[in-house]
CSV table of N, CA and C in Angstrom, one decimal:
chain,number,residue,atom,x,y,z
K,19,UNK,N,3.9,-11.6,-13.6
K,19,UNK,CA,2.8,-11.0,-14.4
K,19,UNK,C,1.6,-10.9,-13.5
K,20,UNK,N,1.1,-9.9,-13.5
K,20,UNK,CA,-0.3,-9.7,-12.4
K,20,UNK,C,-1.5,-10.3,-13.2
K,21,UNK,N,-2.2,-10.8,-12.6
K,21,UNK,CA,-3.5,-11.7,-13.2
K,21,UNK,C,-4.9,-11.2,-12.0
K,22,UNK,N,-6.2,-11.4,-12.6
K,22,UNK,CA,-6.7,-10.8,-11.5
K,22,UNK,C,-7.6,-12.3,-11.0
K,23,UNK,N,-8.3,-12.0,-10.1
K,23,UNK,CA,-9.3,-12.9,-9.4
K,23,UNK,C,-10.1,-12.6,-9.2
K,24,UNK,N,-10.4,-13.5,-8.4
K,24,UNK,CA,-12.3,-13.3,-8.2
K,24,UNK,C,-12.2,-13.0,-6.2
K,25,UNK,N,-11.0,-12.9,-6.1
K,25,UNK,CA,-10.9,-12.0,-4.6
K,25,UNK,C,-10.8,-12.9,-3.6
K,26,UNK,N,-10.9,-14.1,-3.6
K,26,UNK,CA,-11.4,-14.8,-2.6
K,26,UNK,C,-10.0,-14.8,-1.5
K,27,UNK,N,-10.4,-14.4,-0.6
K,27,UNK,CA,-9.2,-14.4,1.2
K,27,UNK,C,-9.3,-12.9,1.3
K,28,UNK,N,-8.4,-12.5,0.5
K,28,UNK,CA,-8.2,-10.9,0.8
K,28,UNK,C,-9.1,-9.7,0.4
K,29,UNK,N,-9.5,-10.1,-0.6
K,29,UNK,CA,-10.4,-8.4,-0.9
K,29,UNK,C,-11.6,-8.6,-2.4
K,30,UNK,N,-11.0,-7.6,-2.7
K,30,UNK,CA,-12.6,-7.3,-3.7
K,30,UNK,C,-12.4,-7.7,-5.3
K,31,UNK,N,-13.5,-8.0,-5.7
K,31,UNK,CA,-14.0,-9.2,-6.8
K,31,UNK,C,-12.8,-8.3,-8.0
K,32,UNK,N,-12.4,-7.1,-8.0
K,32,UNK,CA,-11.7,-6.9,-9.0
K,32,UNK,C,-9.9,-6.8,-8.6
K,33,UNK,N,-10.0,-7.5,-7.7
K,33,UNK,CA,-8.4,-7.4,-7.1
K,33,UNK,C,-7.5,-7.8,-8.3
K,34,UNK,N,-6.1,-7.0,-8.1
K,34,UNK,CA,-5.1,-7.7,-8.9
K,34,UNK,C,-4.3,-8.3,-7.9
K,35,UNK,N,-3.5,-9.7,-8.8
K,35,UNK,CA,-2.7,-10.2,-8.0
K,35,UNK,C,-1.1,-10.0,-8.6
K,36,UNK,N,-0.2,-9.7,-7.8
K,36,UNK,CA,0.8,-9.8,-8.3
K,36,UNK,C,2.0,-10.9,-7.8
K,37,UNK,N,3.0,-11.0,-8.0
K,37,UNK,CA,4.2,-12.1,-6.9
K,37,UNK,C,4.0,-11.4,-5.4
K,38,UNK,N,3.5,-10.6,-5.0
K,38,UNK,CA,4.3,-10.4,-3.7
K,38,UNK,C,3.0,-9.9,-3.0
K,39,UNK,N,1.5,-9.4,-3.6
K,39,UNK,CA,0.6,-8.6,-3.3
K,39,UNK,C,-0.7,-9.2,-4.0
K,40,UNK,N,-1.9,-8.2,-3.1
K,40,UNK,CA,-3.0,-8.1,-3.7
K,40,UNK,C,-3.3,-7.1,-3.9
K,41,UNK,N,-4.3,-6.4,-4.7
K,41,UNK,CA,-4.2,-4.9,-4.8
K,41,UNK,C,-5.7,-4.6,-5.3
K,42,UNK,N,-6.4,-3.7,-4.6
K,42,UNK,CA,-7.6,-3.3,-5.4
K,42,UNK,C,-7.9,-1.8,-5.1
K,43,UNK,N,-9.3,-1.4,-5.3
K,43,UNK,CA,-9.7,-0.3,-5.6
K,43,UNK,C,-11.1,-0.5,-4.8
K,44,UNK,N,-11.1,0.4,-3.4
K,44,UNK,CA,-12.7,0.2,-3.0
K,44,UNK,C,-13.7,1.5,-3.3
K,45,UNK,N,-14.8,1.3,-2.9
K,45,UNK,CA,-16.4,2.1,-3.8
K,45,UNK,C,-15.6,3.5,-2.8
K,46,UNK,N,-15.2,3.4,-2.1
K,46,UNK,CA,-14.6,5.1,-1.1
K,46,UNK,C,-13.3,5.2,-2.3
K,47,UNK,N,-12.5,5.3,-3.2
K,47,UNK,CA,-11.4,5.3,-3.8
K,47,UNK,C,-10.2,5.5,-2.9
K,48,UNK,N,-10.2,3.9,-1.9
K,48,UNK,CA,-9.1,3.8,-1.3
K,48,UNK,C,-8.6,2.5,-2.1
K,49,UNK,N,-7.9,2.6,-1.9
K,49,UNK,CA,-6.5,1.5,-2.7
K,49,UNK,C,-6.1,0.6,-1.3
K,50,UNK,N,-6.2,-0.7,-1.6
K,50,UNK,CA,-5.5,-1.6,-0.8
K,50,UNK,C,-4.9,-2.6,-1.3
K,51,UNK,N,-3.8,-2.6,-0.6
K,51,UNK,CA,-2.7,-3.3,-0.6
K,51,UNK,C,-2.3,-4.1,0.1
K,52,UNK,N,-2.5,-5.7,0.2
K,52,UNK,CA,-2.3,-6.7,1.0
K,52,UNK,C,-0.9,-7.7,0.9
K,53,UNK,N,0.0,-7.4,1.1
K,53,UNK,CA,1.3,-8.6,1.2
K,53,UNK,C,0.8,-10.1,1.1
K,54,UNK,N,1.7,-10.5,0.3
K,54,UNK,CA,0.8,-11.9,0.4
K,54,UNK,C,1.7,-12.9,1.5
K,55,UNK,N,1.2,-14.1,1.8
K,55,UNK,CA,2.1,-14.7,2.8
K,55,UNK,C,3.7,-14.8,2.8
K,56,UNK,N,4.3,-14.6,3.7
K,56,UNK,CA,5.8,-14.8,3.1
K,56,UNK,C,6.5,-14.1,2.5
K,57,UNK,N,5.8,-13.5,1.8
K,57,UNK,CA,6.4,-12.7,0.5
K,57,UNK,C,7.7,-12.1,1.0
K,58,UNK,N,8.3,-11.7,0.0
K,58,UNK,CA,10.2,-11.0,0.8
K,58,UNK,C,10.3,-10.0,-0.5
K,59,UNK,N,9.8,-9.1,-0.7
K,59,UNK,CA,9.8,-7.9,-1.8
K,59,UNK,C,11.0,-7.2,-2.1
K,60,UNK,N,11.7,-7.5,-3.5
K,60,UNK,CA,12.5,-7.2,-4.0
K,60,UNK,C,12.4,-5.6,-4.5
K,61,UNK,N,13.7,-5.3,-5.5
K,61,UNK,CA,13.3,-4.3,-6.1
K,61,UNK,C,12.4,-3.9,-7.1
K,62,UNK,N,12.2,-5.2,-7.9
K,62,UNK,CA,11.9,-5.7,-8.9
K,62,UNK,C,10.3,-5.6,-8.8
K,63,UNK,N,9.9,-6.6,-7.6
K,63,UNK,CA,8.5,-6.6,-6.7
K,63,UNK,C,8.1,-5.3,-6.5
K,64,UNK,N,8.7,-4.0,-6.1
K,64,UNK,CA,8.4,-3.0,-5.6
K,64,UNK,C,7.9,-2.2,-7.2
K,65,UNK,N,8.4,-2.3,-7.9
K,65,UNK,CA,8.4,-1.9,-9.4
K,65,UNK,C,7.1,-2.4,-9.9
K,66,UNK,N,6.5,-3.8,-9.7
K,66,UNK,CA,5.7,-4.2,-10.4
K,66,UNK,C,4.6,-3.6,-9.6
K,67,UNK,N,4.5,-4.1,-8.3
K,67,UNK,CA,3.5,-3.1,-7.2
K,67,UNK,C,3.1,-1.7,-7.5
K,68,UNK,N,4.1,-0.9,-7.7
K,68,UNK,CA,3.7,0.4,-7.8
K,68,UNK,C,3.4,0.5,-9.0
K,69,UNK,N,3.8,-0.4,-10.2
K,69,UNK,CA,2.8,0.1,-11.4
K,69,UNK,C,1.4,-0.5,-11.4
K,70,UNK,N,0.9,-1.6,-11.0
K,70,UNK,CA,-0.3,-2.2,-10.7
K,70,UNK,C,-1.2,-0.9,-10.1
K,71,UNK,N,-0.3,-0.4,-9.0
K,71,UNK,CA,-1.3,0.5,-8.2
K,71,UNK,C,-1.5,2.0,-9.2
K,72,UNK,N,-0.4,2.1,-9.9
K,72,UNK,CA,-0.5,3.6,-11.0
K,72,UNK,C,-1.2,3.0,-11.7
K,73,UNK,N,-1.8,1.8,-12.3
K,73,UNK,CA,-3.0,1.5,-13.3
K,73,UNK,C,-4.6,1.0,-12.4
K,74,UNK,N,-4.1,1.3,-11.5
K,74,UNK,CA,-5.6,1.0,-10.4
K,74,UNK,C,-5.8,2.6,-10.0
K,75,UNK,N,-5.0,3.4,-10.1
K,75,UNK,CA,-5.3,4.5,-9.8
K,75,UNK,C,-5.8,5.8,-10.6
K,76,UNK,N,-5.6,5.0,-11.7
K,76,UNK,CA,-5.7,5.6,-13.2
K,76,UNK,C,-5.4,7.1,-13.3
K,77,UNK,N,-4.2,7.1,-12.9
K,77,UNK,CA,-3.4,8.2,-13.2
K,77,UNK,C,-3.4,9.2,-12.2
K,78,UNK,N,-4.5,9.2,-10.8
K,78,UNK,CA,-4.9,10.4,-9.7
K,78,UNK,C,-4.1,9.6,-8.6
K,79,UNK,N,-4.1,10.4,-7.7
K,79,UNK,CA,-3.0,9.8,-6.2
K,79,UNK,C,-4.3,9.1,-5.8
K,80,UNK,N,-4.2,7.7,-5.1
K,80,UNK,CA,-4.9,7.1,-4.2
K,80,UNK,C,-4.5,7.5,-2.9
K,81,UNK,N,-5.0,7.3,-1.5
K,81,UNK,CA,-5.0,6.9,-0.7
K,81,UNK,C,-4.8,5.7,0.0
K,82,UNK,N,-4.0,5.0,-0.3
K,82,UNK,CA,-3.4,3.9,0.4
K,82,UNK,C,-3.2,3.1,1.6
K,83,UNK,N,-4.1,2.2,1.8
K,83,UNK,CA,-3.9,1.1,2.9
K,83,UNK,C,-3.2,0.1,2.5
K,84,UNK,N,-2.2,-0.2,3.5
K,84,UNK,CA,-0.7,-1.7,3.0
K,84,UNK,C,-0.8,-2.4,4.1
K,85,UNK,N,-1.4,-3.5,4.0
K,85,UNK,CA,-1.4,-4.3,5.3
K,85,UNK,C,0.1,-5.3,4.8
K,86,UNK,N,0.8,-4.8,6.0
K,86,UNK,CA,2.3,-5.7,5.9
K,86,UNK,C,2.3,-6.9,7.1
K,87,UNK,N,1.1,-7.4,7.5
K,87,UNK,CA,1.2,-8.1,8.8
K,87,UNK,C,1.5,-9.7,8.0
K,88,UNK,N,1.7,-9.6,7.1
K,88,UNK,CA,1.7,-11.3,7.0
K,88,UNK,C,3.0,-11.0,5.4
K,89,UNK,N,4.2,-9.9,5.4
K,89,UNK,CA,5.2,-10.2,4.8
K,89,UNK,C,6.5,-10.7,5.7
K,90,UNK,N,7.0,-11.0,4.8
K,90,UNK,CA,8.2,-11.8,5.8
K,90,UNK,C,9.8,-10.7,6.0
K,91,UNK,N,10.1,-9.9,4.0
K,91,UNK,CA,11.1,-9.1,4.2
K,91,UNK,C,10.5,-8.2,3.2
K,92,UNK,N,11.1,-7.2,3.2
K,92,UNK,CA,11.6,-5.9,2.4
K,92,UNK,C,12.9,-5.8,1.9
K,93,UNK,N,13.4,-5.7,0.9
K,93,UNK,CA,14.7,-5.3,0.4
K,93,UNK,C,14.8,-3.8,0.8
K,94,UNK,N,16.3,-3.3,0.9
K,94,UNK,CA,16.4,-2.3,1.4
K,94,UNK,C,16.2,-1.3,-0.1
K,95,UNK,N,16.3,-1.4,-1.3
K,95,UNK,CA,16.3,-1.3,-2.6
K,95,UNK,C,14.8,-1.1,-2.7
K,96,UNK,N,13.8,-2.2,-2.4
K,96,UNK,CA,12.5,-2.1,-2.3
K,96,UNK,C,11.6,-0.7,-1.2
K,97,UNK,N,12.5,-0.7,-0.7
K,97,UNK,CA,11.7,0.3,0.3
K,97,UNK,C,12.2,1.3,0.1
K,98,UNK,N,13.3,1.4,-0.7
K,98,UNK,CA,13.6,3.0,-1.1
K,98,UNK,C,12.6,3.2,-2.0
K,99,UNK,N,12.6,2.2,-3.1
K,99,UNK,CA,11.4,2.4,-3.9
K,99,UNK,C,10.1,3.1,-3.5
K,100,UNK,N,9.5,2.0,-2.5
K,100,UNK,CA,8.2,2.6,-2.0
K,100,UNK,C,8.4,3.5,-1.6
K,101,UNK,N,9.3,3.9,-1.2
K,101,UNK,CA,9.6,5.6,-0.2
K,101,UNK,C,9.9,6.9,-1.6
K,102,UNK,N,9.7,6.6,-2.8
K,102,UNK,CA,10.4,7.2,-3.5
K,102,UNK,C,9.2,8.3,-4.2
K,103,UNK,N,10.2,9.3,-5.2
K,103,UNK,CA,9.3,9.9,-5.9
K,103,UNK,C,8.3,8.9,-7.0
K,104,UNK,N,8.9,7.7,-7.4
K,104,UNK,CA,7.5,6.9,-8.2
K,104,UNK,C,6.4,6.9,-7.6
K,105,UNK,N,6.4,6.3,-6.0
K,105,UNK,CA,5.7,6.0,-5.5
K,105,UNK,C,4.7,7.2,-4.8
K,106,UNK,N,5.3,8.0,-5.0
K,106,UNK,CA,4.7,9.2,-4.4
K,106,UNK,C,3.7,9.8,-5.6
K,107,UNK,N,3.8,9.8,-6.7
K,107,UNK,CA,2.9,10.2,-7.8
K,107,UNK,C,2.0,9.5,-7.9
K,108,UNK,N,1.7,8.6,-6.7
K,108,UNK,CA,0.6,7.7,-7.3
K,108,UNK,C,-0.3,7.5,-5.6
K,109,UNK,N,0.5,7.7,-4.3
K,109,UNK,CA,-0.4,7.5,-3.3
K,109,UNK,C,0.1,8.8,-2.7
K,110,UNK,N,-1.4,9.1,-2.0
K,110,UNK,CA,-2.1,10.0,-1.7
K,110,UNK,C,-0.9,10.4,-0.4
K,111,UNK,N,-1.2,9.7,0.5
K,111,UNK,CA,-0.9,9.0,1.9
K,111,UNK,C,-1.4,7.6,1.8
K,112,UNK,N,-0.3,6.9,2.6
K,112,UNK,CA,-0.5,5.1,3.1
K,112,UNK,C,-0.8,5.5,4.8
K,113,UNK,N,-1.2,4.0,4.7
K,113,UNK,CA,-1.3,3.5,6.2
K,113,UNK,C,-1.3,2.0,6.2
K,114,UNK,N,-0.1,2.1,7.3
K,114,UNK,CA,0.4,0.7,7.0
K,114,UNK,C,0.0,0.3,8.5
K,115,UNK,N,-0.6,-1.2,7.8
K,115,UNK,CA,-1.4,-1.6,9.1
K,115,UNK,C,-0.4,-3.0,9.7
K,116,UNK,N,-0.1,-2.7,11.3
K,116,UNK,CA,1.2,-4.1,11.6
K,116,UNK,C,0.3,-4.4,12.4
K,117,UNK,N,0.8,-5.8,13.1
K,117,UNK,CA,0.0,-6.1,14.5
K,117,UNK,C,1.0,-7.3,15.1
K,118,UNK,N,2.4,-7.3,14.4
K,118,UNK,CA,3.3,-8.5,15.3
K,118,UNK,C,4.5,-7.6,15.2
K,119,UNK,N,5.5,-8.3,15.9
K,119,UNK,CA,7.1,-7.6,16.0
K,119,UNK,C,7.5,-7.1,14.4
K,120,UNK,N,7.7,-8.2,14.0
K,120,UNK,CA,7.9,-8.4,12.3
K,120,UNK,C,7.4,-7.1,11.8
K,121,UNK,N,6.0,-7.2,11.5
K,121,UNK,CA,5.4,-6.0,10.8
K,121,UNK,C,5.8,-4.7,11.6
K,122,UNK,N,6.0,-4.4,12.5
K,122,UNK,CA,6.7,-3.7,13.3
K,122,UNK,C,7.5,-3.1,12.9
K,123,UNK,N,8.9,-4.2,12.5
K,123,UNK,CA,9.8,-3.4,12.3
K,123,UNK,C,10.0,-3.2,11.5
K,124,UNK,N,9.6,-3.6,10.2
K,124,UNK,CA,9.8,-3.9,8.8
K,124,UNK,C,8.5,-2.3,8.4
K,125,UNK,N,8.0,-1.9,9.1
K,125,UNK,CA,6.8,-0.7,9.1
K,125,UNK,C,7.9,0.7,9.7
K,126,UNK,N,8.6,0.1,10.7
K,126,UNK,CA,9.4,1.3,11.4
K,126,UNK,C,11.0,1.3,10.8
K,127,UNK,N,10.8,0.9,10.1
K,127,UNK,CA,11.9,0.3,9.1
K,127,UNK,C,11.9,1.9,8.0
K,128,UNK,N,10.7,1.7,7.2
K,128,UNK,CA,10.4,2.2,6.2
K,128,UNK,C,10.4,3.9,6.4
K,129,UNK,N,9.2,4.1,7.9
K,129,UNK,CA,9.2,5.6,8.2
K,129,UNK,C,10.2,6.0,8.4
K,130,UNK,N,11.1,5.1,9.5
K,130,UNK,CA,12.5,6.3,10.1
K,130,UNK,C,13.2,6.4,9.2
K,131,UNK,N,14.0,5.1,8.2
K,131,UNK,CA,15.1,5.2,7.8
K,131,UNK,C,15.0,5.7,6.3
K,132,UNK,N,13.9,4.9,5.5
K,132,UNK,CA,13.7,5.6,4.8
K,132,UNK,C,12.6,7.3,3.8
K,133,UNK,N,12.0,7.4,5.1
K,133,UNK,CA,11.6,8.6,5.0
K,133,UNK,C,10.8,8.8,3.8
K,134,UNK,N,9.6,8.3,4.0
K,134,UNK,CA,8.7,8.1,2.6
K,134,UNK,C,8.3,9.6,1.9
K,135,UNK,N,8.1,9.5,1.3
K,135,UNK,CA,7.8,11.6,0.7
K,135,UNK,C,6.2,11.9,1.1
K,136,UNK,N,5.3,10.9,0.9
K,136,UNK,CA,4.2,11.2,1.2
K,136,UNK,C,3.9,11.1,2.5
K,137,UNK,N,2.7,11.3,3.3
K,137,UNK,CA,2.1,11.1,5.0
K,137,UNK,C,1.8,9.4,5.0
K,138,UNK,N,2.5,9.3,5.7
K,138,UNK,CA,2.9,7.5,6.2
K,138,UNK,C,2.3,7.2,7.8
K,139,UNK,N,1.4,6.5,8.0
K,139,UNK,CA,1.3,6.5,9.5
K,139,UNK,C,0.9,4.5,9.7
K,140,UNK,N,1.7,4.4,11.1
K,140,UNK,CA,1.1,2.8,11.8
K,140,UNK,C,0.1,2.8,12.2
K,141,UNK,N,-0.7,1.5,11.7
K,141,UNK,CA,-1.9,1.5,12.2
K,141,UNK,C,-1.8,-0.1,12.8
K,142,UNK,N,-2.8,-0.3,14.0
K,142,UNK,CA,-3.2,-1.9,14.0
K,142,UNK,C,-4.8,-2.6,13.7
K,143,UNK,N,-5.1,-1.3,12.7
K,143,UNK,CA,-6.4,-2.6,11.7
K,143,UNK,C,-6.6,-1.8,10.4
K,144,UNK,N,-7.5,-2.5,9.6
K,144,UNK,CA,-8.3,-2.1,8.7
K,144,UNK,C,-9.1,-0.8,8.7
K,145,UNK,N,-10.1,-0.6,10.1
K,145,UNK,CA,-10.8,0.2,10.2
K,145,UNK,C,-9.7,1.5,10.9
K,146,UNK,N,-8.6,1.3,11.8
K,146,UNK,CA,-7.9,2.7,11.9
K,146,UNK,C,-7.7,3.3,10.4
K,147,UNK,N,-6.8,2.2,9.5
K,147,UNK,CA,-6.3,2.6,9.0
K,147,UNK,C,-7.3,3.4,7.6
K,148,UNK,N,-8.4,2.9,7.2
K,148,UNK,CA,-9.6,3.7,6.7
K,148,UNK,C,-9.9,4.8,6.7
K,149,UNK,N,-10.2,5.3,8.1
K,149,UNK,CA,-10.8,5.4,8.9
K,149,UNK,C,-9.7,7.1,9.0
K,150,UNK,N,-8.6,7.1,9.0
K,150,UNK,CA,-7.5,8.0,8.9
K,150,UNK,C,-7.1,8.1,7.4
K,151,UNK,N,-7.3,7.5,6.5
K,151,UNK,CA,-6.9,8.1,5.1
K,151,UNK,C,-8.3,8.7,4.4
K,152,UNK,N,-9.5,8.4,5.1
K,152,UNK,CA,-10.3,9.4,4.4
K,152,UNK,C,-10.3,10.7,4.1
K,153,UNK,N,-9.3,11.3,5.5
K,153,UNK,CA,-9.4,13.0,4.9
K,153,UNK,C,-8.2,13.0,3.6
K,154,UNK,N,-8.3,12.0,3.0
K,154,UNK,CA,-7.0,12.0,2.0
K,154,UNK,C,-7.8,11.8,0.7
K,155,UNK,N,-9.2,11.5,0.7
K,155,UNK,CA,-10.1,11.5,-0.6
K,155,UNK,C,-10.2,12.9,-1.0
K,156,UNK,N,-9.8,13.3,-2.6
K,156,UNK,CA,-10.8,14.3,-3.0
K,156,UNK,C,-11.8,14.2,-2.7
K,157,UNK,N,-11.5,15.8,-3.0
K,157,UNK,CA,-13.0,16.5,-2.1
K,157,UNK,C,-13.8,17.4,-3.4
K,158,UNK,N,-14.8,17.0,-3.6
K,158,UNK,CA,-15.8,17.9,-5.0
K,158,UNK,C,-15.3,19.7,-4.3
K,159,UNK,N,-14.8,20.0,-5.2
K,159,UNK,CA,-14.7,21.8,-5.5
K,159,UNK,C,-16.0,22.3,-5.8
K,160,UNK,N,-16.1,23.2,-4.9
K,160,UNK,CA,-17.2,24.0,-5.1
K,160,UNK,C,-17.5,24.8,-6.9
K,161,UNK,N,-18.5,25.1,-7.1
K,161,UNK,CA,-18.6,25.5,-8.4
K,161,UNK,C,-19.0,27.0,-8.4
């Protein structure tokens, strides 16, 4: 069951936590998504994730940052998930930020084999990976 916090390690004062993740909403309407230590994400985990993020997103595609540097596994059931049409009704584009072997492959895991529907790209920080999903913010329509 996701419960929220007061943010403290990973992110912002309205974060949700769930078994496997942290998840919030920043003042830019990018969505972040932090693995929590260890974590080994099920199908089940992938399910709860992506609805935390469809109610943080409140119903519009976010733009998505997924720092995977500090999970341990992915089920292969879970990453179909995140690669799926649920998951695509709800992010914009991700960017998944690695910076060891691990996140590495469990990142190159995801793009090659499972072939996510939305624009998926590796990053190695916070600020690439920002920094590259901004052109993924609505943009105000002219009137």
């Amino acid at each position: 069951m996701p419960q929220r916090t007061d943010g403290s390690g990973f992110g912002a004062s309205n974060a949700i936590v769930t078994s496997t993740a942290r998840h919030w909403l920043d003042d830019e309407g990018i969505l972040h998504v932090v693995g929590l230590p260890g974590s080994a994400h099920t199908l089940a985990d992938a399910r709860e994730n992506v609805g935390v993020d469809g109610r943080i997103a409140k119903g519009g595609k976010a733009p998505t940052v997924i720092d995977m540097r500090l999970i341990e596994s992915i089920s292969r059931d879970a990453r179909n998930y995140y690669g799926g049409p649920e998951a695509a009704a709800i992010y914009a584009a991700a960017a998944l930020i690695v910076d060891s072997p691990l996140s590495r492959i469990l990142a190159t895991f995801f793009l090659g084999i499972n072939k996510p529907l939305i624009r998926t790209r590796m990053v190695e920080g916070e600020e690439a990976a920002v920094a590259w999903l901004r052109q993924f913010l609505p943009r105000d329509e002219p009137r």
